Coordinates of N, CA and C in Angstrom, one line a residue:
M1 N 7.5 7.3 -7.1 CA 8.4 6.1 -6.7 C 7.7 5.2 -5.8
K2 N 7.9 4.0 -5.9 CA 7.2 3.0 -5.0 C 8.2 2.8 -3.9
K3 N 7.7 2.2 -2.7 CA 8.6 1.9 -1.6 C 9.5 0.9 -1.8
S4 N 9.3 0.1 -2.6 CA 10.1 -1.1 -2.9 C 10.0 -1.6 -4.3
S5 N 11.1 -1.6 -5.1 CA 11.0 -2.0 -6.3 C 11.2 -3.6 -6.7
E6 N 11.8 -4.2 -5.6 CA 12.2 -5.7 -5.4 C 12.1 -6.1 -4.2
S7 N 11.0 -6.9 -3.9 CA 10.9 -7.6 -2.5 C 12.1 -8.6 -2.1
T8 N 12.5 -8.5 -0.9 CA 13.3 -9.6 -0.3 C 12.6 -10.9 -0.3
K9 N 11.1 -11.0 -0.4 CA 10.7 -12.2 -0.4 C 10.8 -12.8 -1.6
S10 N 10.9 -12.3 -2.8 CA 11.2 -12.9 -4.1 C 12.5 -13.5 -4.2
L11 N 13.5 -12.8 -3.3 CA 14.8 -13.2 -3.6 C 15.2 -14.3 -2.5
T12 N 14.5 -14.6 -1.6 CA 14.9 -15.4 -0.6 C 14.0 -16.7 -0.3
G13 N 12.9 -16.7 -0.9 CA 12.0 -17.8 -0.8 C 11.4 -17.8 0.8
I14 N 10.8 -16.7 1.0 CA 10.2 -16.9 2.3 C 9.5 -18.1 2.9
E15 N 8.4 -18.1 1.8 CA 7.5 -19.4 2.2 C 8.3 -20.6 2.5
E16 N 9.3 -20.9 1.6 CA 10.2 -22.1 1.8 C 10.9 -22.0 3.0
L17 N 11.4 -21.0 3.7 CA 11.9 -21.0 4.9 C 11.1 -21.2 6.1
L18 N 9.7 -20.7 5.9 CA 8.8 -20.8 6.8 C 8.1 -22.3 7.2
S19 N 8.7 -23.0 5.7 CA 8.3 -24.5 5.9 C 9.2 -25.2 7.0
I20 N 10.3 -24.6 7.5 CA 11.0 -25.1 8.5 C 10.5 -24.9 9.7
R21 N 10.7 -25.8 10.6 CA 10.2 -25.6 12.1 C 10.7 -24.2 12.6
H22 N 9.8 -23.3 13.2 CA 10.1 -22.2 13.7 C 9.2 -21.9 15.0
Q23 N 9.6 -20.8 15.5 CA 8.8 -20.2 16.7 C 8.3 -18.7 16.4
V24 N 7.5 -18.3 16.9 CA 7.0 -16.9 16.9 C 7.4 -16.1 18.1
K25 N 8.2 -15.0 17.7 CA 8.6 -14.4 19.0 C 8.1 -12.8 18.9
E26 N 7.7 -12.2 20.1 CA 7.5 -10.8 20.1 C 8.4 -10.1 20.9
F27 N 8.8 -8.7 20.1 CA 9.5 -7.8 20.8 C 9.0 -6.6 21.0
K28 N 9.0 -5.9 22.3 CA 8.7 -4.6 22.5 C 9.7 -3.6 21.8
K29 N 9.2 -2.3 21.8 CA 10.1 -1.3 21.4 C 11.4 -1.1 22.3
D30 N 12.4 -1.1 21.4 CA 14.0 -1.0 22.1 C 14.3 -2.1 22.7
H31 N 13.4 -3.2 22.7 CA 14.1 -4.7 23.1 C 14.8 -5.2 21.9
Y32 N 16.0 -5.9 22.3 CA 17.1 -6.4 21.3 C 16.6 -8.0 21.0
L33 N 16.8 -8.3 19.8 CA 16.7 -9.7 19.1 C 18.1 -10.4 19.7
F34 N 19.1 -9.7 19.4 CA 20.3 -10.0 19.8 C 21.3 -8.9 20.1
R35 N 22.4 -9.2 20.8 CA 23.5 -8.2 21.0 C 24.9 -8.8 20.3
E36 N 25.6 -7.7 20.2 CA 27.1 -8.0 19.9 C 27.6 -8.9 20.8
G37 N 28.4 -10.2 20.4 CA 28.9 -11.0 21.2 C 28.0 -12.2 21.6
D38 N 26.6 -12.1 21.4 CA 25.8 -13.2 21.8 C 26.2 -14.3 20.6
R39 N 26.0 -15.5 21.1 CA 26.1 -16.7 20.2 C 24.9 -16.7 19.3
V40 N 25.3 -17.0 18.0 CA 24.1 -16.9 17.0 C 23.4 -18.3 17.1
E41 N 22.1 -18.0 17.4 CA 21.2 -19.3 17.5 C 20.3 -19.6 16.4
G42 N 20.2 -18.5 15.4 CA 19.4 -18.8 14.3 C 19.2 -17.7 13.5
I43 N 18.1 -17.6 12.6 CA 17.8 -16.3 12.0 C 16.3 -16.0 12.4
F44 N 16.0 -14.7 12.0 CA 14.8 -14.1 12.3 C 14.3 -13.6 11.1
I45 N 12.9 -14.0 10.7 CA 12.3 -13.4 9.7 C 11.1 -12.3 10.3
I46 N 11.1 -11.1 10.0 CA 10.2 -10.1 10.6 C 8.8 -10.4 9.8
R47 N 7.6 -10.5 10.7 CA 6.5 -10.7 10.3 C 5.9 -9.3 10.3
S48 N 6.0 -8.6 11.3 CA 5.6 -7.1 11.4 C 6.5 -6.4 12.2
G49 N 6.7 -4.9 11.9 CA 7.5 -4.1 12.7 C 8.6 -3.7 12.0
K50 N 9.6 -3.2 12.8 CA 10.9 -2.9 12.2 C 12.0 -3.1 13.1
I51 N 13.0 -3.4 12.7 CA 14.3 -3.7 13.4 C 15.3 -3.0 12.9
S52 N 16.0 -2.5 13.7 CA 17.5 -1.6 13.6 C 18.6 -2.5 13.7
I53 N 19.5 -2.6 12.7 CA 20.9 -3.2 12.8 C 21.9 -2.1 13.2
E54 N 22.6 -2.3 14.3 CA 23.5 -1.3 14.7 C 24.7 -1.8 15.2
K55 N 25.6 -0.9 15.3 CA 27.1 -1.0 15.7 C 27.5 0.2 16.8
V56 N 27.9 -0.3 18.0 CA 28.5 0.8 18.9 C 29.9 0.6 18.8
T57 N 30.5 1.9 18.6 CA 32.1 1.7 18.6 C 32.6 2.0 19.9
P58 N 33.7 1.5 20.1 CA 34.5 1.6 21.3 C 34.2 2.9 22.1
N59 N 34.2 4.1 21.3 CA 34.1 5.3 22.0 C 32.6 5.6 22.1
G60 N 31.9 4.8 22.0 CA 30.3 5.0 22.2 C 29.5 5.6 21.1
R61 N 30.0 5.9 20.1 CA 29.2 6.2 18.9 C 28.5 5.0 18.2
E62 N 27.2 5.6 17.9 CA 26.3 4.5 17.3 C 26.3 4.5 15.7
L63 N 26.3 3.4 15.1 CA 26.1 3.4 13.7 C 25.0 2.4 13.3
T64 N 24.0 3.0 12.7 CA 23.1 2.2 12.1 C 23.2 1.6 10.7
L65 N 23.2 0.4 10.5 CA 23.7 0.0 9.2 C 22.4 -0.3 8.3
K66 N 21.3 -0.5 8.9 CA 20.1 -0.6 8.2 C 18.9 -0.9 8.9
I67 N 17.7 -0.6 8.5 CA 16.5 -0.9 9.1 C 15.8 -2.0 8.4
C68 N 15.3 -3.1 9.0 CA 14.6 -4.2 8.3 C 13.1 -4.1 8.6
G69 N 12.3 -4.5 7.7 CA 11.0 -4.5 7.8 C 10.3 -5.8 7.5
P70 N 8.9 -6.1 7.3 CA 8.3 -7.2 7.1 C 9.0 -8.0 5.9
D71 N 9.0 -9.5 6.2 CA 9.5 -10.3 5.1 C 10.8 -10.4 4.8
Q72 N 11.7 -9.6 5.8 CA 13.1 -9.6 5.5 C 13.6 -10.4 6.6
L73 N 14.9 -11.0 6.2 CA 15.7 -11.9 7.1 C 16.7 -10.9 8.2
V74 N 16.7 -11.3 9.3 CA 17.7 -10.7 10.3 C 18.7 -11.8 11.0
G75 N 19.8 -11.3 11.0 CA 21.0 -12.3 11.6 C 22.1 -12.4 10.8
E76 N 23.1 -12.4 11.4 CA 24.5 -12.5 10.8 C 24.5 -14.1 10.7
V77 N 24.4 -14.6 9.6 CA 24.5 -16.1 9.6 C 25.8 -16.7 9.1
T78 N 26.5 -17.4 10.0 CA 27.5 -18.1 9.6 C 27.1 -19.6 9.7
I79 N 26.7 -20.2 8.6 CA 26.2 -21.6 8.7 C 27.4 -22.6 8.7
F80 N 27.2 -23.8 9.1 CA 27.9 -24.6 9.4 C 29.2 -24.4 9.9
S81 N 29.3 -23.5 11.1 CA 30.5 -23.0 11.7 C 30.2 -23.3 13.1
E82 N 31.3 -23.4 13.8 CA 31.3 -23.8 15.1 C 31.1 -22.7 16.1
A83 N 30.2 -22.6 16.8 CA 30.0 -21.3 17.9 C 30.3 -19.9 17.4
P84 N 29.5 -19.6 16.1 CA 29.7 -18.3 15.7 C 28.9 -17.3 16.7
T85 N 29.3 -16.0 16.6 CA 28.6 -14.9 17.6 C 28.2 -13.7 16.7
Y86 N 27.4 -12.9 17.2 CA 27.1 -11.7 16.5 C 28.0 -10.6 16.6
M87 N 28.2 -10.2 15.5 CA 29.2 -8.8 15.5 C 28.4 -7.6 15.6
L88 N 27.0 -7.5 15.6 CA 26.3 -6.5 15.5 C 24.9 -6.4 16.6
D89 N 24.2 -5.5 16.9 CA 22.9 -5.6 17.6 C 21.7 -5.3 16.6
A90 N 20.7 -6.1 17.1 CA 19.6 -6.0 16.3 C 18.4 -5.5 17.5
R91 N 18.0 -4.3 17.1 CA 17.1 -3.7 18.1 C 15.8 -3.4 17.4
A92 N 14.4 -3.6 18.1 CA 13.1 -3.5 17.6 C 12.9 -1.9 17.9
V93 N 12.6 -1.2 16.7 CA 12.4 0.4 16.8 C 10.8 0.5 17.1
E94 N 10.1 -0.6 16.9 CA 8.7 -0.5 17.1 C 8.3 -1.8 17.6
E95 N 7.1 -2.1 17.9 CA 6.6 -3.5 18.4 C 6.8 -4.5 17.3
T96 N 7.4 -5.6 17.5 CA 7.7 -6.4 16.3 C 7.5 -7.8 16.6
V97 N 7.0 -8.4 15.4 CA 6.8 -9.9 15.5 C 7.6 -10.6 14.5
C98 N 8.2 -11.6 15.0 CA 9.4 -12.5 14.2 C 9.1 -13.9 14.2
F99 N 9.6 -14.6 13.1 CA 9.6 -15.9 13.2 C 11.0 -16.3 13.4
H100 N 11.4 -17.2 14.4 CA 12.7 -17.6 14.6 C 13.0 -18.9 14.0
I101 N 14.0 -19.3 13.3 CA 14.2 -20.5 12.9 C 15.7 -20.9 13.4
G102 N 15.9 -22.0 14.2 CA 17.1 -22.4 14.8 C 18.3 -22.8 13.9
M103 N 19.4 -22.6 14.2 CA 20.4 -22.9 13.3 C 20.6 -24.3 12.8
K104 N 20.3 -25.3 13.8 CA 20.5 -26.5 13.5 C 19.3 -27.0 12.5
D105 N 18.1 -26.5 12.6 CA 17.0 -26.8 11.6 C 17.3 -26.2 10.3
L106 N 17.9 -24.8 10.2 CA 18.2 -24.4 9.1 C 19.3 -25.1 8.1
E107 N 20.3 -25.5 9.0 CA 21.4 -26.0 8.3 C 20.9 -27.5 7.6
E108 N 20.2 -28.1 8.4 CA 19.5 -29.5 8.0 C 18.6 -29.3 6.8
A109 N 17.7 -28.1 6.6 CA 16.9 -27.7 5.5 C 17.6 -27.4 4.4
L110 N 18.9 -26.7 4.5 CA 19.7 -26.3 3.5 C 20.5 -27.6 2.7
L111 N 20.9 -28.6 3.6 CA 21.5 -29.7 3.0 C 20.5 -30.5 2.2
L112 N 19.2 -30.4 2.6 CA 18.2 -31.4 1.8 C 17.6 -30.5 0.6
N113 N 17.6 -29.3 0.6 CA 16.7 -28.6 -0.3 C 17.8 -27.7 -1.2
S114 N 18.2 -28.2 -2.3 CA 19.3 -27.3 -3.1 C 18.6 -25.9 -3.6
Q115 N 17.2 -25.9 -4.1 CA 16.7 -24.6 -4.2 C 16.7 -23.8 -3.2
L116 N 16.4 -24.0 -1.8 CA 16.4 -23.2 -0.7 C 17.9 -22.8 -0.5
A117 N 18.7 -23.6 -0.6 CA 20.2 -23.2 -0.4 C 20.8 -22.1 -1.3
M118 N 20.3 -22.3 -2.5 CA 20.7 -21.4 -3.6 C 19.8 -20.0 -3.3
N119 N 18.6 -19.8 -3.0 CA 18.1 -18.6 -2.4 C 18.7 -17.8 -1.5
F120 N 19.0 -18.9 -0.5 CA 19.5 -18.4 0.7 C 20.9 -17.8 0.5
M121 N 21.9 -18.3 -0.5 CA 23.3 -17.8 -0.7 C 22.9 -16.6 -1.4
K122 N 21.9 -16.5 -2.2 CA 21.7 -15.1 -3.1 C 21.5 -14.3 -1.9
W123 N 20.7 -14.3 -0.9 CA 20.2 -13.3 0.0 C 21.6 -12.9 0.7
M124 N 22.5 -13.7 1.1 CA 23.5 -13.6 1.8 C 24.5 -12.8 0.9
G125 N 24.6 -13.1 -0.4 CA 25.5 -12.3 -1.3 C 24.8 -10.7 -1.4
I126 N 23.6 -10.7 -1.5 CA 23.0 -9.5 -1.9 C 23.1 -8.5 -0.5
D127 N 22.9 -9.0 0.6 CA 23.2 -8.4 1.9 C 24.6 -7.9 2.1
Q128 N 25.4 -8.7 1.6 CA 27.0 -8.4 1.8 C 27.2 -7.2 0.8
Q129 N 26.4 -7.2 -0.5 CA 26.9 -6.2 -1.6 C 26.2 -4.8 -0.9
K130 N 24.9 -4.9 -0.1 CA 24.4 -3.7 0.5 C 25.5 -3.0 1.5
T131 N 26.1 -3.9 2.2 CA 26.8 -3.5 3.4 C 28.1 -2.7 2.7
Q132 N 28.6 -3.4 1.9 CA 29.7 -2.8 0.9 C 29.6 -1.5 0.4
T133 N 28.4 -1.3 -0.1 CA 28.2 -0.1 -1.0 C 27.9 1.0 0.1
K134 N 27.3 0.8 1.3 CA 27.0 1.6 2.3 C 28.6 2.2 2.9
F135 N 29.2 1.2 3.2 CA 30.8 1.5 3.8 C 31.4 2.2 2.6
R136 N 31.2 2.0 1.3 CA 32.1 2.8 0.3 C 31.5 4.2 0.4
D137 N 30.4 4.4 0.3 CA 29.8 5.9 0.7 C 30.1 6.7 1.9
L138 N 30.3 5.8 3.1 CA 30.7 6.5 4.2 C 32.3 6.9 4.0
L139 N 33.0 6.2 3.5 CA 34.5 6.2 3.4 C 35.1 7.2 2.3
L140 N 34.4 7.1 1.2 CA 34.8 7.8 0.0 C 34.3 9.3 -0.1
H141 N 33.1 9.4 0.3 CA 32.4 10.9 0.2 C 32.5 11.9 1.1
G142 N 33.0 11.5 2.4 CA 33.1 12.5 3.4 C 31.8 12.5 4.1
K143 N 31.6 13.6 4.9 CA 30.3 13.7 5.8 C 29.1 14.2 4.9
K144 N 29.5 15.0 4.1 CA 28.4 15.4 3.3 C 27.8 14.2 2.4
G145 N 28.8 13.6 1.7 CA 28.3 12.4 0.9 C 27.7 11.4 1.7
A146 N 28.0 11.2 3.1 CA 27.6 10.1 3.8 C 26.2 10.4 4.0
L147 N 25.6 11.9 4.2 CA 24.4 12.2 4.7 C 23.5 12.1 3.3
Y148 N 24.1 12.5 2.1 CA 23.4 12.6 1.0 C 23.1 11.2 0.4
S149 N 24.1 10.2 0.7 CA 23.7 8.9 0.2 C 22.6 8.2 1.0
T150 N 22.8 8.5 2.5 CA 21.9 7.9 3.1 C 20.4 8.5 2.8
L151 N 20.2 9.9 2.6 CA 18.8 10.2 2.1 C 18.5 9.7 0.8
I152 N 19.4 9.4 -0.2 CA 19.0 8.7 -1.4 C 18.5 7.4 -1.0
R153 N 19.2 6.6 -0.3 CA 18.7 5.2 0.2 C 17.4 5.3 1.0
L154 N 17.2 6.2 1.7 CA 16.0 6.3 2.3 C 14.9 6.6 1.4
T155 N 15.1 7.2 0.2 CA 14.0 7.6 -0.8 C 13.7 6.3 -1.4
N156 N 14.7 5.4 -1.7 CA 14.6 4.1 -2.4 C 13.9 3.0 -1.4
S157 N 13.8 3.2 -0.3 CA 13.4 2.5 0.9 C 11.8 2.8 1.0
Y158 N 11.8 4.2 1.4 CA 10.7 4.6 1.9 C 10.0 5.8 1.4
G159 N 10.5 6.1 -0.1 CA 10.1 7.2 -0.7 C 8.7 7.2 -1.4
V160 N 7.9 8.2 -1.2 CA 6.5 8.3 -1.8 C 6.4 9.6 -2.7
E161 N 6.2 9.2 -4.1 CA 6.1 10.6 -5.0 C 5.0 11.5 -4.5
T162 N 5.0 12.7 -4.5 CA 4.1 13.7 -4.3 C 4.3 14.7 -5.3
E163 N 3.5 15.8 -5.4 CA 3.4 16.8 -6.1 C 4.6 17.5 -6.0
K164 N 5.2 17.8 -4.9 CA 6.3 18.6 -4.4 C 7.6 18.0 -4.2
G165 N 7.5 16.7 -4.5 CA 8.9 15.8 -4.5 C 8.7 14.6 -4.0
I166 N 9.7 14.0 -3.5 CA 9.7 12.7 -2.8 C 9.7 12.7 -1.2
L167 N 8.4 12.3 -0.8 CA 8.5 12.5 0.7 C 8.9 10.8 1.4
I168 N 10.1 11.1 2.3 CA 10.5 9.9 3.0 C 9.5 9.7 4.0
D169 N 8.8 8.6 3.9 CA 7.6 8.2 4.6 C 8.0 7.5 5.9
M170 N 8.9 8.3 6.8 CA 9.3 7.6 8.1 C 9.8 9.0 8.8
V171 N 9.5 8.9 9.9 CA 9.8 10.1 11.0 C 11.3 9.6 11.7
L172 N 12.1 10.7 11.3 CA 13.4 10.5 12.0 C 13.9 11.6 12.5
T173 N 14.6 11.4 13.6 CA 15.2 12.4 14.3 C 16.6 12.8 13.7
N174 N 17.1 14.0 13.9 CA 18.3 14.2 13.3 C 19.5 13.4 14.0
Q175 N 19.3 12.9 15.1 CA 20.2 12.0 15.9 C 20.2 10.6 15.2
E176 N 19.0 10.2 14.9 CA 18.8 8.8 14.0 C 19.4 8.9 12.7
L177 N 19.3 10.2 12.1 CA 20.0 10.3 10.7 C 21.5 10.1 10.9
A178 N 21.9 11.0 12.0 CA 23.4 10.9 12.3 C 23.8 9.6 12.5
N179 N 23.1 8.6 13.2 CA 23.6 7.1 13.4 C 23.7 6.5 12.0
F180 N 22.9 6.6 11.2 CA 23.2 6.1 9.9 C 24.3 6.5 9.3
C181 N 24.8 7.8 9.4 CA 25.9 8.5 8.8 C 27.1 8.2 9.5
G182 N 27.2 7.9 10.7 CA 28.4 7.8 11.6 C 29.0 9.1 12.1
M183 N 28.1 10.0 12.2 CA 28.5 11.4 12.5 C 27.7 12.1 13.7
T184 N 28.1 13.0 14.1 CA 27.4 13.7 15.3 C 26.1 14.5 14.8
R185 N 25.1 14.7 15.7 CA 24.0 15.2 15.4 C 24.0 16.8 15.0
E186 N 25.2 17.6 15.6 CA 25.5 18.8 15.3 C 25.8 18.9 13.7
V187 N 26.6 18.0 13.3 CA 27.1 17.9 11.8 C 25.7 17.8 10.9
V188 N 24.9 16.9 11.3 CA 23.8 16.6 10.6 C 22.8 17.9 10.4
N189 N 22.6 18.6 11.7 CA 22.0 19.6 11.5 C 22.4 20.9 10.7
R190 N 23.6 20.9 10.8 CA 24.2 22.0 9.8 C 24.0 21.5 8.2
L191 N 24.3 20.3 7.9 CA 24.3 20.0 6.5 C 22.7 20.0 6.1
L192 N 21.7 19.5 7.0 CA 20.5 19.6 6.7 C 19.8 21.1 6.5
G193 N 20.5 22.1 7.3 CA 20.3 23.5 7.3 C 20.7 24.3 5.9
N194 N 21.9 23.5 5.5 CA 22.3 24.0 4.0 C 21.2 23.7 3.0
L195 N 20.9 22.2 3.1 CA 19.8 21.8 2.1 C 18.6 22.3 2.2
K196 N 18.3 22.8 3.2 CA 17.0 23.6 3.2 C 17.2 24.9 2.6
K197 N 18.2 25.5 3.0 CA 18.5 26.8 2.4 C 18.3 26.9 0.7
N198 N 19.2 25.8 0.3 CA 19.1 25.8 -1.3 C 18.1 25.1 -1.9
G199 N 17.0 24.8 -1.2 CA 15.9 24.3 -1.7 C 15.8 23.0 -2.0
T200 N 16.9 22.1 -1.6 CA 16.8 20.7 -1.8 C 15.9 19.9 -1.1
L201 N 15.5 20.2 0.1 CA 14.6 19.3 0.9 C 13.8 20.4 1.9
S202 N 13.0 20.1 2.4 CA 11.9 20.6 3.5 C 11.4 19.6 4.4
L203 N 10.8 20.1 5.4 CA 10.0 19.1 6.4 C 8.5 19.3 6.2
S204 N 7.8 18.2 6.2 CA 6.4 18.1 6.2 C 6.0 17.2 7.1
E205 N 5.4 17.6 8.2 CA 4.7 16.9 9.2 C 5.8 16.1 10.0
G206 N 7.1 16.6 10.1 CA 8.2 15.9 11.0 C 8.8 14.9 9.9
K207 N 8.5 14.9 8.6 CA 9.0 14.0 7.6 C 9.8 14.8 6.5
I208 N 10.9 14.1 6.1 CA 11.7 14.8 5.0 C 11.1 14.8 3.5
L209 N 11.0 15.8 3.2 CA 10.4 16.1 1.7 C 11.6 16.4 0.7
L210 N 12.0 15.7 -0.1 CA 13.2 16.0 -1.0 C 12.6 16.4 -2.2
H211 N 13.2 17.6 -2.7 CA 12.7 18.4 -3.9 C 13.7 18.2 -5.1
D212 N 14.6 17.9 -4.8 CA 15.7 17.6 -5.9 C 16.9 16.4 -5.4
V213 N 16.5 15.3 -5.7 CA 17.1 14.1 -5.5 C 18.3 14.0 -6.5
E214 N 18.3 14.7 -7.7 CA 19.4 14.6 -8.5 C 20.6 15.6 -8.1
H215 N 20.2 16.4 -7.1 CA 21.3 17.3 -6.6 C 22.1 16.5 -5.8
L216 N 21.5 15.5 -5.0 CA 22.3 14.8 -4.2 C 23.1 13.7 -4.9
K217 N 22.4 13.2 -6.0 CA 23.0 12.3 -6.8 C 24.5 12.8 -7.4
T218 N 24.2 14.1 -7.9 CA 25.5 14.7 -8.5 C 26.5 15.1 -7.5
E219 N 26.2 15.4 -6.3 CA 27.2 15.7 -5.2 C 28.0 14.6 -4.7
T220 N 27.3 13.2 -4.9 CA 27.8 12.2 -4.4 C 28.6 11.3 -5.6
N221 N 28.4 11.8 -6.9 CA 29.1 11.0 -8.0 C 28.3 9.6 -8.1
C222 N 26.9 9.9 -7.9 CA 26.1 8.6 -7.9 C 26.4 7.6 -9.1
E223 N 26.7 6.3 -8.6 CA 27.0 5.5 -9.7 C 25.6 4.7 -10.4
N224 N 24.5 5.1 -9.9 CA 23.2 4.5 -10.4 C 23.2 3.0 -10.0
C225 N 23.7 2.6 -8.9 CA 23.5 1.1 -8.6 C 22.1 0.6 -8.7
P226 N 22.0 -0.6 -8.8 CA 20.5 -1.2 -9.0 C 19.8 -0.8 -7.5
I227 N 18.5 -0.5 -7.6 CA 17.7 0.1 -6.3 C 18.0 -0.8 -5.3
Y228 N 17.7 -2.1 -5.6 CA 17.9 -3.3 -4.5 C 19.0 -3.2 -3.6
L229 N 20.0 -2.7 -4.2 CA 21.4 -2.4 -3.4 C 21.5 -1.0 -2.7
C230 N 20.9 0.0 -3.4 CA 21.0 1.3 -3.0 C 19.6 1.5 -2.0
K231 N 19.7 0.9 -0.8 CA 18.4 1.0 0.2 C 19.1 1.1 1.4
I232 N 18.1 1.5 2.4 CA 18.5 1.5 3.9 C 18.1 0.4 4.6
D233 N 17.1 -0.5 3.7 CA 16.8 -1.8 4.3 C 17.5 -3.1 3.8

């Protein structure tokens, strides 16, 4: 399995976006690109590194919606809107370099370039679909289904085919997995323990090795969505 079957770059016209005036910004690990409630100043295109898009609930629980990598766009964009604000946090999970395009420059470019505007609307539509399918999984399949669907999405984003199964080529703590699923670490510990006992997965150098992805798909009544929608990024 390849790490990505369809690149964001081909969907959004990254080169065209970078023809717009932009700045290079660097972020250290755990520094924020923006926080919930901040005014939207523009969009970010990741050059290197990874960004976690997160939501903190009123009771303090963290929900990780996705992890974005190189050539992906970051930012809740409400174009041609008066004083929009972010509804989520964007945090660097490792040292990251981004290109930042201001909202005014972006809007002017979209007005002048119809092809760029079409590509940008396509990106926003796909991003919305990804969010909808993630919330569908979290709401309809319970805690077990939420974890299973998260593991499936991780294989589609970071999966590497090996002789023993599909290796999720990303080190994740059980707490980080719990944040993806909107549940506690203790629940994830128990569910992962059950999957280890029945041979569905094992650990390899701190990374998850899935031996039976079809078991996870069967348990979640997988609808076989296009891979570009069933991803964690």
